[in-house]
GROMACS .gro file of C-alpha atoms in nm:
model
  166
    1UNK     CA    1  -4.063   8.278 -16.265
    2UNK     CA    2  -4.067   8.183 -15.898
    3UNK     CA    3  -3.999   7.824 -15.795
    4UNK     CA    4  -4.077   7.709 -15.445
    5UNK     CA    5  -3.952   7.377 -15.317
    6UNK     CA    6  -4.064   7.225 -14.995
    7UNK     CA    7  -3.922   6.929 -14.815
    8UNK     CA    8  -4.187   6.674 -14.749
    9UNK     CA    9  -4.168   6.471 -14.433
   10UNK     CA   10  -4.053   6.175 -14.644
   11UNK     CA   11  -3.752   6.358 -14.790
   12UNK     CA   12  -3.526   6.307 -14.489
   13UNK     CA   13  -3.458   5.970 -14.332
   14UNK     CA   14  -3.503   6.022 -13.958
   15UNK     CA   15  -3.204   5.934 -13.743
   16UNK     CA   16  -3.396   5.676 -13.537
   17UNK     CA   17  -3.531   5.489 -13.839
   18UNK     CA   18  -3.442   5.117 -13.820
   19UNK     CA   19  -3.187   5.017 -14.082
   20UNK     CA   20  -3.025   4.685 -14.170
   21UNK     CA   21  -2.970   4.514 -13.832
   22UNK     CA   22  -2.657   4.346 -13.706
   23UNK     CA   23  -2.652   3.992 -13.565
   24UNK     CA   24  -2.644   4.009 -13.184
   25UNK     CA   25  -2.446   3.741 -13.000
   26UNK     CA   26  -2.407   3.689 -12.626
   27UNK     CA   27  -2.148   3.463 -12.463
   28UNK     CA   28  -2.252   3.231 -12.178
   29UNK     CA   29  -2.087   3.002 -11.928
   30UNK     CA   30  -2.108   2.642 -12.055
   31UNK     CA   31  -2.117   2.508 -11.698
   32UNK     CA   32  -2.388   2.755 -11.589
   33UNK     CA   33  -2.590   2.825 -11.906
   34UNK     CA   34  -2.802   3.105 -11.756
   35UNK     CA   35  -2.496   3.319 -11.674
   36UNK     CA   36  -2.328   3.558 -11.915
   37UNK     CA   37  -1.952   3.499 -11.928
   38UNK     CA   38  -1.698   3.730 -12.086
   39UNK     CA   39  -1.453   3.587 -12.332
   40UNK     CA   40  -1.106   3.686 -12.211
   41UNK     CA   41  -0.912   3.910 -12.449
   42UNK     CA   42  -1.144   3.844 -12.745
   43UNK     CA   43  -1.047   3.962 -13.091
   44UNK     CA   44  -1.323   3.925 -13.350
   45UNK     CA   45  -1.312   3.998 -13.723
   46UNK     CA   46  -1.449   3.879 -14.056
   47UNK     CA   47  -1.246   3.611 -14.230
   48UNK     CA   48  -1.026   3.754 -14.503
   49UNK     CA   49  -1.039   4.113 -14.378
   50UNK     CA   50  -0.722   4.100 -14.169
   51UNK     CA   51  -0.470   3.837 -14.061
   52UNK     CA   52  -0.352   3.816 -13.700
   53UNK     CA   53  -0.426   4.179 -13.608
   54UNK     CA   54  -0.188   4.343 -13.363
   55UNK     CA   55  -0.389   4.662 -13.318
   56UNK     CA   56  -0.748   4.776 -13.344
   57UNK     CA   57  -0.866   4.878 -13.691
   58UNK     CA   58  -1.183   4.918 -13.896
   59UNK     CA   59  -1.151   4.545 -13.979
   60UNK     CA   60  -1.169   4.431 -13.616
   61UNK     CA   61  -1.513   4.427 -13.455
   62UNK     CA   62  -1.366   4.362 -13.110
   63UNK     CA   63  -0.995   4.387 -13.037
   64UNK     CA   64  -0.822   4.222 -12.741
   65UNK     CA   65  -1.107   4.302 -12.498
   66UNK     CA   66  -1.305   4.108 -12.242
   67UNK     CA   67  -1.650   4.082 -12.400
   68UNK     CA   68  -1.976   3.905 -12.322
   69UNK     CA   69  -2.156   4.028 -12.635
   70UNK     CA   70  -2.084   4.110 -12.999
   71UNK     CA   71  -2.267   4.275 -13.289
   72UNK     CA   72  -2.181   4.127 -13.627
   73UNK     CA   73  -2.259   4.300 -13.956
   74UNK     CA   74  -2.383   4.048 -14.212
   75UNK     CA   75  -2.318   4.078 -14.584
   76UNK     CA   76  -2.629   4.162 -14.782
   77UNK     CA   77  -2.660   3.900 -15.053
   78UNK     CA   78  -2.904   3.853 -15.342
   79UNK     CA   79  -3.261   3.833 -15.217
   80UNK     CA   80  -3.377   3.481 -15.120
   81UNK     CA   81  -3.038   3.323 -15.191
   82UNK     CA   82  -2.818   3.174 -14.921
   83UNK     CA   83  -2.521   3.388 -14.819
   84UNK     CA   84  -2.241   3.264 -14.595
   85UNK     CA   85  -2.013   3.477 -14.378
   86UNK     CA   86  -1.723   3.351 -14.167
   87UNK     CA   87  -1.593   3.522 -13.855
   88UNK     CA   88  -1.275   3.464 -13.656
   89UNK     CA   89  -1.315   3.460 -13.276
   90UNK     CA   90  -0.974   3.460 -13.109
   91UNK     CA   91  -0.967   3.397 -12.734
   92UNK     CA   92  -0.669   3.522 -12.531
   93UNK     CA   93  -0.537   3.723 -12.826
   94UNK     CA   94  -0.307   3.909 -12.586
   95UNK     CA   95  -0.085   3.599 -12.571
   96UNK     CA   96  -0.025   3.613 -12.948
   97UNK     CA   97   0.014   3.993 -12.953
   98UNK     CA   98   0.260   3.993 -12.661
   99UNK     CA   99   0.435   3.685 -12.802
  100UNK     CA  100   0.405   3.509 -12.465
  101UNK     CA  101   0.196   3.212 -12.576
  102UNK     CA  102  -0.069   3.089 -12.811
  103UNK     CA  103  -0.420   3.223 -12.846
  104UNK     CA  104  -0.711   2.994 -12.936
  105UNK     CA  105  -0.884   3.071 -13.265
  106UNK     CA  106  -1.235   2.945 -13.348
  107UNK     CA  107  -1.414   3.013 -13.674
  108UNK     CA  108  -1.791   3.035 -13.701
  109UNK     CA  109  -1.976   3.010 -14.030
  110UNK     CA  110  -2.308   3.193 -14.055
  111UNK     CA  111  -2.556   3.114 -14.334
  112UNK     CA  112  -2.872   3.312 -14.402
  113UNK     CA  113  -3.103   3.455 -14.668
  114UNK     CA  114  -3.136   3.829 -14.731
  115UNK     CA  115  -3.478   3.989 -14.777
  116UNK     CA  116  -3.536   4.352 -14.865
  117UNK     CA  117  -3.801   4.560 -14.688
  118UNK     CA  118  -3.913   4.902 -14.803
  119UNK     CA  119  -3.873   5.159 -14.525
  120UNK     CA  120  -3.970   5.489 -14.690
  121UNK     CA  121  -3.895   5.706 -14.990
  122UNK     CA  122  -3.616   5.887 -14.802
  123UNK     CA  123  -3.464   5.580 -14.638
  124UNK     CA  124  -3.511   5.334 -14.922
  125UNK     CA  125  -3.481   4.967 -14.833
  126UNK     CA  126  -3.328   4.778 -14.544
  127UNK     CA  127  -3.229   4.413 -14.536
  128UNK     CA  128  -3.341   4.153 -14.290
  129UNK     CA  129  -3.188   3.809 -14.264
  130UNK     CA  130  -3.386   3.486 -14.242
  131UNK     CA  131  -3.314   3.114 -14.205
  132UNK     CA  132  -3.012   3.189 -13.988
  133UNK     CA  133  -2.785   2.895 -13.909
  134UNK     CA  134  -2.441   2.887 -13.751
  135UNK     CA  135  -2.178   2.618 -13.742
  136UNK     CA  136  -1.843   2.593 -13.569
  137UNK     CA  137  -1.539   2.499 -13.773
  138UNK     CA  138  -1.405   2.234 -13.536
  139UNK     CA  139  -1.025   2.224 -13.546
  140UNK     CA  140  -1.000   1.986 -13.249
  141UNK     CA  141  -0.905   2.266 -13.008
  142UNK     CA  142  -1.216   2.480 -12.977
  143UNK     CA  143  -1.286   2.709 -12.684
  144UNK     CA  144  -1.650   2.736 -12.794
  145UNK     CA  145  -1.845   2.439 -12.662
  146UNK     CA  146  -2.180   2.500 -12.831
  147UNK     CA  147  -2.388   2.753 -13.024
  148UNK     CA  148  -2.766   2.807 -13.001
  149UNK     CA  149  -2.963   3.011 -13.253
  150UNK     CA  150  -3.236   3.178 -13.046
  151UNK     CA  151  -3.391   3.386 -13.328
  152UNK     CA  152  -3.354   3.259 -13.685
  153UNK     CA  153  -3.469   3.594 -13.827
  154UNK     CA  154  -3.251   3.901 -13.779
  155UNK     CA  155  -3.490   4.192 -13.822
  156UNK     CA  156  -3.390   4.422 -13.536
  157UNK     CA  157  -3.114   4.489 -13.284
  158UNK     CA  158  -3.339   4.469 -12.979
  159UNK     CA  159  -3.305   4.098 -12.917
  160UNK     CA  160  -3.022   3.848 -12.892
  161UNK     CA  161  -3.015   3.617 -13.191
  162UNK     CA  162  -2.738   3.374 -13.092
  163UNK     CA  163  -2.593   3.236 -12.770
  164UNK     CA  164  -2.239   3.101 -12.767
  165UNK     CA  165  -2.134   2.883 -12.472
  166UNK     CA  166  -1.774   2.852 -12.358
   0.00000   0.00000   0.00000
Protein backbone atom coordinates (compact mmCIF):
# COMPACT_ATOMS: atom_id res chain seq x y z
CA UNK A 1 0.00 0.00 0.00
CA UNK A 2 1.37 3.39 -1.00
CA UNK A 3 0.54 6.45 1.08
CA UNK A 4 1.20 9.90 -0.27
CA UNK A 5 1.04 12.93 1.97
CA UNK A 6 1.14 16.44 0.70
CA UNK A 7 1.53 19.62 2.64
CA UNK A 8 -1.25 21.99 1.91
CA UNK A 9 -0.53 25.67 1.89
CA UNK A 10 -2.33 25.93 5.24
CA UNK A 11 -0.06 23.39 6.98
CA UNK A 12 2.79 25.81 7.65
CA UNK A 13 2.34 29.14 9.39
CA UNK A 14 4.22 31.66 7.24
CA UNK A 15 6.94 33.62 9.00
CA UNK A 16 5.35 37.01 8.22
CA UNK A 17 1.92 36.06 9.55
CA UNK A 18 0.74 38.55 12.19
CA UNK A 19 0.65 37.03 15.67
CA UNK A 20 -0.37 38.40 19.05
CA UNK A 21 0.87 42.01 19.02
CA UNK A 22 2.83 43.82 21.69
CA UNK A 23 1.79 47.18 23.14
CA UNK A 24 3.88 49.94 21.54
CA UNK A 25 4.83 52.92 23.71
CA UNK A 26 6.75 56.05 22.76
CA UNK A 27 8.23 58.54 25.21
CA UNK A 28 7.79 62.29 24.61
CA UNK A 29 9.05 65.53 26.04
CA UNK A 30 6.42 66.94 28.44
CA UNK A 31 7.51 70.51 27.67
CA UNK A 32 7.45 69.94 23.88
CA UNK A 33 4.78 67.25 23.34
CA UNK A 34 5.51 66.73 19.63
CA UNK A 35 9.13 65.70 20.29
CA UNK A 36 10.28 62.20 21.14
CA UNK A 37 12.51 62.19 24.22
CA UNK A 38 14.63 59.29 25.39
CA UNK A 39 14.34 58.17 28.97
CA UNK A 40 17.87 58.16 30.41
CA UNK A 41 19.12 54.75 31.52
CA UNK A 42 15.66 53.13 31.44
CA UNK A 43 15.16 49.68 32.89
CA UNK A 44 11.73 48.18 32.19
CA UNK A 45 10.27 44.89 33.38
CA UNK A 46 7.01 43.26 34.44
CA UNK A 47 6.16 43.54 38.11
CA UNK A 48 7.01 40.37 40.01
CA UNK A 49 9.39 38.98 37.38
CA UNK A 50 12.59 40.39 38.87
CA UNK A 51 13.55 42.72 41.72
CA UNK A 52 16.11 45.49 41.20
CA UNK A 53 17.91 43.87 38.25
CA UNK A 54 21.65 44.46 38.03
CA UNK A 55 22.11 42.88 34.61
CA UNK A 56 20.08 42.22 31.50
CA UNK A 57 18.00 39.04 31.50
CA UNK A 58 14.96 37.48 29.85
CA UNK A 59 12.86 39.27 32.51
CA UNK A 60 14.01 42.76 31.53
CA UNK A 61 12.44 44.27 28.42
CA UNK A 62 14.89 47.18 28.43
CA UNK A 63 17.97 47.28 30.65
CA UNK A 64 19.84 50.45 31.61
CA UNK A 65 19.52 51.98 28.11
CA UNK A 66 18.47 55.34 26.73
CA UNK A 67 15.15 54.58 25.05
CA UNK A 68 12.39 56.59 23.38
CA UNK A 69 10.16 53.57 22.69
CA UNK A 70 9.21 50.23 24.23
CA UNK A 71 7.30 47.11 23.18
CA UNK A 72 5.42 45.46 26.02
CA UNK A 73 4.07 41.91 25.84
CA UNK A 74 0.62 41.73 27.42
CA UNK A 75 -0.69 38.67 29.24
CA UNK A 76 -3.43 36.88 27.35
CA UNK A 77 -6.37 36.57 29.71
CA UNK A 78 -9.77 34.89 29.41
CA UNK A 79 -11.70 36.24 26.45
CA UNK A 80 -13.80 39.36 27.20
CA UNK A 81 -12.62 39.59 30.81
CA UNK A 82 -10.47 42.42 32.13
CA UNK A 83 -6.81 41.56 32.63
CA UNK A 84 -4.36 43.83 34.42
CA UNK A 85 -0.58 43.90 33.97
CA UNK A 86 1.86 46.09 35.89
CA UNK A 87 5.24 47.22 34.58
CA UNK A 88 8.16 48.85 36.38
CA UNK A 89 9.80 51.77 34.55
CA UNK A 90 13.02 52.76 36.31
CA UNK A 91 14.67 55.99 35.17
CA UNK A 92 18.41 56.47 35.78
CA UNK A 93 18.83 52.83 36.80
CA UNK A 94 22.60 53.24 36.42
CA UNK A 95 22.64 55.20 39.70
CA UNK A 96 21.19 52.22 41.60
CA UNK A 97 23.36 49.68 39.76
CA UNK A 98 26.57 51.68 40.34
CA UNK A 99 25.49 52.49 43.90
CA UNK A 100 26.11 56.20 43.29
CA UNK A 101 22.58 57.47 43.92
CA UNK A 102 18.92 56.70 43.67
CA UNK A 103 17.00 55.85 40.54
CA UNK A 104 13.36 56.89 40.11
CA UNK A 105 10.87 54.05 39.78
CA UNK A 106 7.37 54.52 38.32
CA UNK A 107 4.81 51.77 37.99
CA UNK A 108 2.18 51.71 35.27
CA UNK A 109 -0.92 49.54 35.43
CA UNK A 110 -2.41 48.42 32.12
CA UNK A 111 -5.96 47.03 31.93
CA UNK A 112 -7.49 45.48 28.82
CA UNK A 113 -9.72 42.72 27.46
CA UNK A 114 -8.37 39.84 25.38
CA UNK A 115 -10.16 38.72 22.21
CA UNK A 116 -9.16 35.73 20.11
CA UNK A 117 -9.03 35.92 16.32
CA UNK A 118 -8.65 32.92 14.06
CA UNK A 119 -5.64 33.30 11.76
CA UNK A 120 -5.48 29.98 9.88
CA UNK A 121 -5.39 26.25 10.44
CA UNK A 122 -1.59 26.26 10.65
CA UNK A 123 -1.25 29.38 12.79
CA UNK A 124 -4.28 28.89 15.01
CA UNK A 125 -5.49 31.93 16.92
CA UNK A 126 -3.91 35.22 17.89
CA UNK A 127 -5.04 37.57 20.62
CA UNK A 128 -5.88 41.21 20.27
CA UNK A 129 -6.43 43.53 23.19
CA UNK A 130 -9.34 45.96 23.50
CA UNK A 131 -10.55 48.60 25.96
CA UNK A 132 -6.96 49.52 26.82
CA UNK A 133 -6.48 51.84 29.77
CA UNK A 134 -3.33 52.82 31.63
CA UNK A 135 -2.84 54.42 35.00
CA UNK A 136 0.24 55.63 36.83
CA UNK A 137 0.82 54.47 40.39
CA UNK A 138 1.62 57.88 41.86
CA UNK A 139 4.13 57.56 44.69
CA UNK A 140 4.62 61.33 44.99
CA UNK A 141 7.95 61.25 43.11
CA UNK A 142 7.03 60.34 39.54
CA UNK A 143 9.22 61.10 36.55
CA UNK A 144 6.28 60.39 34.23
CA UNK A 145 4.10 63.48 33.97
CA UNK A 146 1.22 62.07 31.91
CA UNK A 147 0.08 59.13 29.78
CA UNK A 148 -2.14 59.25 26.67
CA UNK A 149 -3.76 56.17 25.15
CA UNK A 150 -3.74 56.86 21.40
CA UNK A 151 -5.19 53.51 20.27
CA UNK A 152 -7.41 51.61 22.72
CA UNK A 153 -7.23 48.45 20.59
CA UNK A 154 -3.91 46.63 20.24
CA UNK A 155 -4.31 44.60 17.06
CA UNK A 156 -0.98 45.19 15.31
CA UNK A 157 2.56 46.43 15.89
CA UNK A 158 2.46 49.04 13.12
CA UNK A 159 1.12 51.90 15.20
CA UNK A 160 1.94 53.49 18.54
CA UNK A 161 -0.72 52.74 21.11
CA UNK A 162 0.47 54.85 24.07
CA UNK A 163 2.42 58.06 24.55
CA UNK A 164 4.20 58.68 27.85
CA UNK A 165 5.32 62.24 28.61
CA UNK A 166 8.25 63.02 30.90
